[in-house]
Amino acid sequence: MIGDVWNPAFVDPAIDSRAVTFENPTGERGAGGTSHGGRKGSPSRFVAPGERLVLADVAGPGVVRHIWMTFPPAPPERMRSLILEVFYDDHDEPSVSVPCLDFFGMPHGRPVAHASALTAAQEGRGFNSYVPMPFAERVRFELVNAGRERNLLYYQIDYTLHPAMPEGLGVLHASFRRENPTTLRRDFVIAAGLRGPGRFLGCNIGVRVIDECGWWGEGEVKVYRDGDRDHPTICGTGLEDYVGSAWGLGAHAAPYGGAPLVVQRPSNGSGGPRALPDYVGFYRWHVPDPIMFRDEMTVTIQQIGAMSFRAGEEERMAAYERTNPVAGAGWNRELPEPLLAWGIAERVDDFCATAYVYCTQAQPVPRCDPAVVLADIARLEHERVDPTEAMLAVLAPERHDGGG
């Protein structure tokens, strides 16, 4: 029932196809586009500061198949101020609580064009999720404007209703975590606290690079499953390796892993060492390589970097060692001149993560704290302003027509 619809030739009249938008907020049959004689009467609306808006409240059984959303380009704090929460059945606490942009794969309040197997930001403006969201009795989507300004919102939630739901389907949970800054030698937690049986679908991670020394992405992703304590069952080989790339991490996108967001100062053309990025955002989907768990699961990522020193930099190396304890096998000093030493070391940066986990039973996730979500993401001087944002800034808000 979930997978069959991916076959373009599959036909089943028992599946009832629906959609919720501002043009049909209930999703009822024959109830769409009734405003202004059906001539595009209510495609959008403004969401006031502090407002909690119900986007959809739908009785099941069914499956949410696609979510599309857009709001006008704006500074990062405003773009990230909209928070999505999803409640299943009769639960009072959400099983999804994530900033909207992060839910669609874009941390730091910075939309960037990309396409993956399950999410896409088309032209960096149309935000899409194709992550299936089964629900048995009921599902309710709510959006919160945690910012100081009203936001114009367009959205569409496409879903199917079914006579019954098969066994073995999980309920999607999406949680947001951030440590700003992380703690030295303590791995950042991507996902934890949900009871199985379940499946870790994947994550997107944002890094604001604080430590200005060397390569920042040597940390390994670790998955602790069903009784793992001191050491995990699954242990990767490095951050960029987890994404599916190698030897550093530049901007790219692929079906199951990628790094669409790399905010970096422009090169000065001197040919010197490449500057560290300011912000990075990357994702990984475990679709053909599923990670299942019976009772419990924790996913973490280390904060470890790489650093090298040249002959004559002994004092600089000593100062670095005082703040960045060595990791792994320690310093390699058997290097050709003029190199003095190379090695990996612990570091501290600003990490955030959105984790997607299916569990057979709906459970609460930590609710987003707007103060945590919105801190330290202001636009930098060298970042380009989206031309659409510049255009809308000179128009009266009442004239904004948003997504079309």
Short mmCIF file of C-alpha atoms in Angstrom, two decimals:
data_model
loop_
_atom_site.label_atom_id
_atom_site.label_comp_id
_atom_site.label_asym_id
_atom_site.label_seq_id
_atom_site.Cartn_x
_atom_site.Cartn_y
_atom_site.Cartn_z
CA MET A 1 0.00 0.00 0.00
CA ILE A 2 2.89 2.36 0.72
CA GLY A 3 5.19 1.05 -1.98
CA ASP A 4 2.64 0.14 -4.64
CA VAL A 5 1.86 3.76 -5.48
CA TRP A 6 5.47 4.25 -6.58
CA ASN A 7 4.64 2.02 -9.55
CA PRO A 8 3.22 4.47 -12.14
CA ALA A 9 0.99 1.75 -13.57
CA PHE A 10 -0.60 0.86 -10.21
CA VAL A 11 -4.35 1.57 -9.98
CA ASP A 12 -6.54 1.14 -6.88
CA PRO A 13 -9.87 3.01 -6.74
CA ALA A 14 -10.14 2.21 -3.01
CA ILE A 15 -7.40 4.77 -2.36
CA ASP A 16 -9.00 8.18 -1.82
CA SER A 17 -6.65 10.97 -2.93
CA ARG A 18 -6.97 14.26 -1.02
CA ALA A 19 -5.14 17.54 -0.45
CA VAL A 20 -5.29 20.28 2.16
CA THR A 21 -4.46 23.89 1.26
CA PHE A 22 -5.85 27.30 2.15
CA GLU A 23 -8.16 26.68 -0.82
CA ASN A 24 -9.52 23.53 0.90
CA PRO A 25 -8.51 23.57 4.58
CA THR A 26 -10.58 20.47 5.46
CA GLY A 27 -9.53 18.33 2.50
CA GLU A 28 -13.15 17.29 1.98
CA ARG A 29 -14.36 15.97 -1.36
CA GLY A 30 -15.60 18.67 -3.70
CA ALA A 31 -14.73 21.49 -1.27
CA GLY A 32 -11.70 23.04 -2.95
CA GLY A 33 -11.45 26.46 -4.57
CA THR A 34 -14.79 27.81 -3.41
CA SER A 35 -13.66 31.42 -2.77
CA HIS A 36 -14.34 34.05 -5.43
CA GLY A 37 -16.06 31.61 -7.71
CA GLY A 38 -13.07 29.30 -7.76
CA ARG A 39 -10.80 31.87 -9.38
CA LYS A 40 -7.83 31.58 -7.00
CA GLY A 41 -9.57 33.04 -4.02
CA SER A 42 -7.45 31.92 -1.04
CA PRO A 43 -4.03 30.57 -2.02
CA SER A 44 -2.19 32.01 0.98
CA ARG A 45 -2.44 33.98 4.19
CA PHE A 46 -0.25 35.81 6.66
CA VAL A 47 0.74 34.10 9.92
CA ALA A 48 1.03 36.63 12.74
CA PRO A 49 3.88 36.67 15.29
CA GLY A 50 3.11 34.12 18.01
CA GLU A 51 0.23 32.60 16.05
CA ARG A 52 -0.34 28.83 16.05
CA LEU A 53 -2.12 27.80 12.87
CA VAL A 54 -3.73 24.41 12.18
CA LEU A 55 -2.72 23.44 8.65
CA ALA A 56 -4.56 20.12 8.56
CA ASP A 57 -6.66 17.95 10.88
CA VAL A 58 -7.47 14.74 9.05
CA ALA A 59 -9.17 11.50 10.11
CA GLY A 60 -7.53 8.25 9.01
CA PRO A 61 -6.47 5.72 8.23
CA GLY A 62 -4.23 7.27 5.64
CA VAL A 63 -0.76 8.33 4.53
CA VAL A 64 0.60 11.84 4.01
CA ARG A 65 2.49 11.53 0.73
CA HIS A 66 3.84 15.00 -0.04
CA ILE A 67 4.18 18.34 1.72
CA TRP A 68 4.92 21.52 -0.22
CA MET A 69 5.45 24.88 1.40
CA THR A 70 6.84 28.29 0.59
CA PHE A 71 7.25 31.64 2.27
CA PRO A 72 9.03 34.73 0.92
CA PRO A 73 12.84 34.87 1.02
CA ALA A 74 13.98 36.81 4.09
CA PRO A 75 16.87 37.06 6.56
CA PRO A 76 17.77 33.73 8.24
CA GLU A 77 16.10 34.51 11.58
CA ARG A 78 12.80 35.14 9.85
CA MET A 79 13.09 32.13 7.55
CA ARG A 80 13.74 29.83 10.50
CA SER A 81 11.06 31.29 12.76
CA LEU A 82 8.30 29.05 11.36
CA ILE A 83 8.09 25.77 13.28
CA LEU A 84 6.19 22.67 12.16
CA GLU A 85 4.53 20.36 14.70
CA VAL A 86 2.61 17.15 13.96
CA PHE A 87 0.30 15.32 16.38
CA TYR A 88 -1.00 11.78 15.86
CA ASP A 89 -4.32 10.35 17.02
CA ASP A 90 -5.33 11.81 20.41
CA HIS A 91 -1.83 12.78 21.59
CA ASP A 92 -1.35 16.19 23.19
CA GLU A 93 2.42 16.30 22.57
CA PRO A 94 3.89 16.43 19.06
CA SER A 95 5.78 13.61 17.37
CA VAL A 96 7.27 16.18 14.98
CA SER A 97 8.66 19.49 16.25
CA VAL A 98 11.15 21.00 13.81
CA PRO A 99 11.77 24.38 12.17
CA CYS A 100 10.07 24.21 8.76
CA LEU A 101 13.23 24.75 6.74
CA ASP A 102 15.10 22.12 8.74
CA PHE A 103 12.25 19.64 8.16
CA PHE A 104 12.80 20.11 4.41
CA GLY A 105 16.55 19.59 4.78
CA MET A 106 17.90 23.14 5.17
CA PRO A 107 19.44 24.18 8.50
CA HIS A 108 20.53 27.64 9.65
CA GLY A 109 17.54 29.43 8.06
CA ARG A 110 19.28 29.41 4.67
CA PRO A 111 17.32 27.85 1.79
CA VAL A 112 19.44 26.44 -1.00
CA ALA A 113 18.42 24.67 -4.19
CA HIS A 114 18.84 20.90 -4.02
CA ALA A 115 17.05 17.62 -4.65
CA SER A 116 17.33 14.35 -2.74
CA ALA A 117 15.38 11.10 -2.74
CA LEU A 118 12.95 12.40 -0.10
CA THR A 119 13.24 16.19 0.07
CA ALA A 120 13.84 19.01 -2.40
CA ALA A 121 14.08 22.77 -2.45
CA GLN A 122 13.33 23.64 -6.03
CA GLU A 123 15.14 26.84 -7.01
CA GLY A 124 15.69 27.25 -3.27
CA ARG A 125 12.14 28.56 -2.95
CA GLY A 126 9.71 25.64 -3.19
CA PHE A 127 10.15 23.28 -0.21
CA ASN A 128 9.08 19.66 -0.69
CA SER A 129 8.98 16.52 1.44
CA TYR A 130 8.10 13.09 0.05
CA VAL A 131 8.70 11.29 3.35
CA PRO A 132 5.66 8.99 3.87
CA MET A 133 3.71 9.71 7.05
CA PRO A 134 1.19 6.93 7.85
CA PHE A 135 -1.52 7.70 10.42
CA ALA A 136 -4.10 5.34 11.87
CA GLU A 137 -6.82 7.43 13.50
CA ARG A 138 -5.93 11.07 12.98
CA VAL A 139 -3.11 13.47 12.13
CA ARG A 140 -2.93 17.19 12.87
CA PHE A 141 -0.38 19.59 11.40
CA GLU A 142 0.27 22.88 13.17
CA LEU A 143 2.57 25.75 12.26
CA VAL A 144 3.91 28.25 14.80
CA ASN A 145 5.34 31.65 13.94
CA ALA A 146 8.00 32.06 16.61
CA GLY A 147 9.36 35.25 15.07
CA ARG A 148 8.67 38.94 15.49
CA GLU A 149 7.21 39.56 12.04
CA ARG A 150 4.27 38.12 10.19
CA ASN A 151 5.05 35.62 7.46
CA LEU A 152 3.21 34.94 4.23
CA LEU A 153 2.56 31.21 3.84
CA TYR A 154 1.52 28.96 0.97
CA TYR A 155 1.29 25.20 1.50
CA GLN A 156 -0.21 21.94 0.26
CA ILE A 157 -0.41 18.60 2.07
CA ASP A 158 -1.20 15.68 -0.25
CA TYR A 159 -2.48 12.50 1.37
CA THR A 160 -4.37 9.31 0.65
CA LEU A 161 -7.11 7.67 2.72
CA HIS A 162 -7.38 3.87 2.88
CA PRO A 163 -9.96 1.30 4.00
CA ALA A 164 -7.38 -0.11 6.42
CA MET A 165 -3.66 0.14 7.15
CA PRO A 166 -1.38 -2.91 6.87
CA GLU A 167 0.75 -4.19 9.73
CA GLY A 168 4.38 -3.19 9.97
CA LEU A 169 4.15 0.52 9.22
CA GLY A 170 5.85 3.00 11.50
CA VAL A 171 4.79 6.51 12.46
CA LEU A 172 7.20 9.27 11.47
CA HIS A 173 8.92 11.18 14.26
CA ALA A 174 11.08 14.23 13.50
CA SER A 175 13.06 15.95 16.23
CA PHE A 176 15.38 18.96 16.35
CA ARG A 177 18.46 19.25 18.56
CA ARG A 178 21.13 21.91 18.81
CA GLU A 179 24.25 22.41 20.94
CA ASN A 180 25.70 25.89 20.62
CA PRO A 181 28.49 25.27 21.36
CA THR A 182 29.15 21.55 21.68
CA THR A 183 31.08 20.15 24.64
CA LEU A 184 34.69 19.09 24.16
CA ARG A 185 35.02 15.28 23.80
CA ARG A 186 31.26 14.72 24.15
CA ASP A 187 29.64 13.50 20.95
CA PHE A 188 26.67 15.47 19.68
CA VAL A 189 23.41 13.49 19.82
CA ILE A 190 21.51 13.32 16.53
CA ALA A 191 18.70 10.99 17.66
CA ALA A 192 17.80 9.33 20.97
CA GLY A 193 14.99 8.57 23.37
CA LEU A 194 12.42 6.86 21.15
CA ARG A 195 11.15 3.37 21.96
CA GLY A 196 11.21 0.64 19.34
CA PRO A 197 10.50 -1.22 17.29
CA GLY A 198 11.64 1.42 14.89
CA ARG A 199 13.78 2.56 12.00
CA PHE A 200 16.24 5.43 11.69
CA LEU A 201 15.37 6.97 8.32
CA GLY A 202 18.12 9.56 8.34
CA CYS A 203 18.99 13.11 9.28
CA ASN A 204 20.12 16.51 8.16
CA ILE A 205 22.82 18.29 10.13
CA GLY A 206 23.96 21.89 10.32
CA VAL A 207 27.37 23.04 11.50
CA ARG A 208 28.32 26.59 12.33
CA VAL A 209 32.10 26.42 12.35
CA ILE A 210 33.42 28.10 15.50
CA ASP A 211 36.91 26.63 15.87
CA GLU A 212 38.94 28.45 13.22
CA CYS A 213 41.72 25.89 13.01
CA GLY A 214 42.01 23.29 10.27
CA TRP A 215 39.55 20.87 8.70
CA TRP A 216 36.45 20.49 10.85
CA GLY A 217 34.88 17.20 9.67
CA GLU A 218 36.87 14.22 10.96
CA GLY A 219 34.14 13.14 13.40
CA GLU A 220 32.55 9.71 12.99
CA VAL A 221 28.81 8.98 13.05
CA LYS A 222 27.93 6.19 15.49
CA VAL A 223 24.71 4.19 15.85
CA TYR A 224 24.07 2.46 19.18
CA ARG A 225 21.36 -0.21 18.90
CA ASP A 226 19.54 -2.42 21.40
CA GLY A 227 21.97 -2.69 24.27
CA ASP A 228 25.09 -1.10 22.80
CA ARG A 229 26.70 0.94 25.55
CA ASP A 230 30.42 1.76 25.40
CA HIS A 231 30.76 1.10 21.69
CA PRO A 232 28.29 1.17 18.80
CA THR A 233 27.32 -1.51 16.32
CA ILE A 234 27.64 0.90 13.39
CA CYS A 235 30.62 3.26 13.29
CA GLY A 236 31.49 5.35 10.27
CA THR A 237 34.89 6.63 9.16
CA GLY A 238 34.35 10.39 9.01
CA LEU A 239 31.77 13.09 8.54
CA GLU A 240 32.12 13.56 4.79
CA ASP A 241 32.27 9.77 4.36
CA TYR A 242 28.90 9.43 6.10
CA VAL A 243 27.40 11.83 3.58
CA GLY A 244 28.88 9.73 0.77
CA SER A 245 31.66 12.06 -0.35
CA ALA A 246 35.39 12.03 0.50
CA TRP A 247 38.47 14.20 1.07
CA GLY A 248 36.55 17.21 2.33
CA LEU A 249 32.98 18.37 1.84
CA GLY A 250 31.96 20.78 -0.90
CA ALA A 251 28.47 21.76 -2.01
CA HIS A 252 26.67 18.90 -3.80
CA ALA A 253 23.45 16.87 -3.73
CA ALA A 254 22.72 13.20 -4.48
CA PRO A 255 19.69 10.96 -3.83
CA TYR A 256 20.72 9.64 -0.41
CA GLY A 257 23.39 12.05 0.77
CA GLY A 258 24.69 15.51 0.06
CA ALA A 259 25.78 18.90 1.37
CA PRO A 260 23.70 21.57 -0.39
CA LEU A 261 24.69 24.41 1.93
CA VAL A 262 28.26 25.68 2.17
CA VAL A 263 28.51 29.35 3.19
CA GLN A 264 32.08 30.53 2.74
CA ARG A 265 33.88 33.79 2.20
CA PRO A 266 34.80 34.38 -1.44
CA SER A 267 38.39 33.59 -2.35
CA ASN A 268 40.72 36.57 -2.54
CA GLY A 269 42.54 34.93 -5.45
CA SER A 270 45.84 34.70 -3.57
CA GLY A 271 46.07 30.94 -3.96
CA GLY A 272 46.60 30.50 -0.23
CA PRO A 273 44.84 28.01 2.07
CA ARG A 274 41.11 27.79 1.53
CA ALA A 275 39.09 29.58 4.21
CA LEU A 276 36.95 27.56 6.58
CA PRO A 277 33.21 27.65 5.88
CA ASP A 278 30.92 29.68 8.11
CA TYR A 279 27.89 27.39 7.79
CA VAL A 280 27.49 23.89 6.36
CA GLY A 281 24.34 21.80 5.94
CA PHE A 282 24.30 18.14 4.90
CA TYR A 283 21.89 15.18 4.82
CA ARG A 284 21.87 11.38 4.74
CA TRP A 285 18.91 9.07 4.00
CA HIS A 286 19.06 5.40 5.02
CA VAL A 287 16.56 4.05 2.48
CA PRO A 288 18.32 1.18 0.65
CA ASP A 289 20.56 0.66 3.71
CA PRO A 290 17.95 0.57 6.53
CA ILE A 291 18.87 0.97 10.19
CA MET A 292 16.33 -0.97 12.26
CA PHE A 293 16.14 -1.29 16.04
CA ARG A 294 14.09 -3.47 18.35
CA ASP A 295 14.02 -1.52 21.63
CA GLU A 296 16.24 1.57 21.55
CA MET A 297 18.67 3.53 19.42
CA THR A 298 21.02 6.47 19.79
CA VAL A 299 22.84 8.19 16.91
CA THR A 300 25.76 10.53 17.59
CA ILE A 301 28.48 12.41 15.72
CA GLN A 302 31.90 13.39 17.02
CA GLN A 303 33.43 16.86 16.91
CA ILE A 304 36.92 16.08 15.65
CA GLY A 305 39.06 17.98 13.15
CA ALA A 306 42.44 17.74 11.43
CA MET A 307 45.33 20.16 11.78
CA SER A 308 48.87 20.46 10.45
CA PHE A 309 51.85 22.60 11.43
CA ARG A 310 54.97 23.62 9.58
CA ALA A 311 58.54 23.90 10.81
CA GLY A 312 58.90 27.01 12.94
CA GLU A 313 55.33 26.78 14.28
CA GLU A 314 56.22 24.95 17.48
CA GLU A 315 54.72 27.65 19.74
CA ARG A 316 51.54 27.77 17.68
CA MET A 317 51.24 23.99 17.91
CA ALA A 318 51.74 24.07 21.69
CA ALA A 319 49.00 26.69 22.06
CA TYR A 320 46.67 24.61 19.88
CA GLU A 321 47.27 21.49 21.98
CA ARG A 322 46.20 23.36 25.11
CA THR A 323 42.69 23.94 23.69
CA ASN A 324 42.34 20.98 21.33
CA PRO A 325 43.32 17.63 22.89
CA VAL A 326 44.71 15.15 20.42
CA ALA A 327 42.36 12.44 19.15
CA GLY A 328 42.98 9.10 17.53
CA ALA A 329 46.61 7.95 17.25
CA GLY A 330 48.09 11.35 18.05
CA TRP A 331 50.50 13.48 16.03
CA ASN A 332 52.35 12.16 13.02
CA ARG A 333 55.80 13.78 12.99
CA GLU A 334 57.38 11.59 10.34
CA LEU A 335 56.58 14.01 7.54
CA PRO A 336 58.66 15.57 4.78
CA GLU A 337 59.91 19.10 5.28
CA PRO A 338 58.66 21.72 5.77
CA LEU A 339 55.84 19.95 7.67
CA LEU A 340 56.31 19.60 11.42
CA ALA A 341 53.28 17.51 12.41
CA TRP A 342 49.83 16.42 11.30
CA GLY A 343 47.05 14.87 13.34
CA ILE A 344 43.43 14.88 14.38
CA ALA A 345 42.19 16.69 17.47
CA GLU A 346 39.04 17.39 19.46
CA ARG A 347 37.22 20.64 18.76
CA VAL A 348 34.09 22.62 19.62
CA ASP A 349 31.57 23.90 17.06
CA ASP A 350 27.84 24.68 16.84
CA PHE A 351 25.88 21.59 15.72
CA CYS A 352 22.18 21.13 15.01
CA ALA A 353 20.33 18.11 13.63
CA THR A 354 16.91 17.04 12.48
CA ALA A 355 16.40 13.29 12.86
CA TYR A 356 13.71 11.24 11.13
CA VAL A 357 12.71 8.06 12.94
CA TYR A 358 9.80 5.68 12.35
CA CYS A 359 8.37 3.92 15.42
CA THR A 360 5.41 1.56 15.58
CA GLN A 361 3.87 3.72 18.34
CA ALA A 362 3.50 7.51 18.31
CA GLN A 363 5.64 9.19 20.97
CA PRO A 364 6.49 12.78 21.95
CA VAL A 365 9.69 14.45 20.81
CA PRO A 366 11.41 17.45 22.44
CA ARG A 367 9.63 20.64 21.45
CA CYS A 368 11.59 23.34 19.65
CA ASP A 369 12.82 26.19 21.82
CA PRO A 370 12.71 29.31 19.61
CA ALA A 371 15.59 30.91 21.52
CA VAL A 372 17.79 27.90 20.71
CA VAL A 373 16.56 27.68 17.11
CA LEU A 374 17.14 31.35 16.26
CA ALA A 375 20.41 32.15 18.06
CA ASP A 376 23.57 33.04 16.10
CA ILE A 377 22.30 32.60 12.55
CA ALA A 378 22.33 36.23 11.37
CA ARG A 379 23.25 36.87 7.76
CA LEU A 380 26.95 37.53 7.22
CA GLU A 381 28.29 40.51 5.29
CA HIS A 382 29.55 38.38 2.40
CA GLU A 383 26.28 36.45 1.90
CA ARG A 384 24.26 37.27 -1.20
CA VAL A 385 20.68 38.49 -0.77
CA ASP A 386 18.14 36.54 -2.83
CA PRO A 387 16.90 38.80 -5.67
CA THR A 388 13.31 37.88 -4.81
CA GLU A 389 13.84 39.10 -1.25
CA ALA A 390 15.22 42.39 -2.52
CA MET A 391 12.22 42.80 -4.85
CA LEU A 392 9.66 42.03 -2.14
CA ALA A 393 11.33 44.43 0.26
CA VAL A 394 10.23 47.38 -1.86
CA LEU A 395 6.63 46.19 -2.19
CA ALA A 396 3.88 46.78 0.34
CA PRO A 397 3.19 43.54 2.28
CA GLU A 398 -0.40 43.52 1.05
CA ARG A 399 0.86 43.13 -2.52
CA HIS A 400 2.99 40.04 -1.85
CA ASP A 401 1.67 37.19 -3.96
CA GLY A 402 4.29 34.68 -2.81
CA GLY A 403 4.39 31.33 -4.55
CA GLY A 404 2.15 32.10 -7.46
#
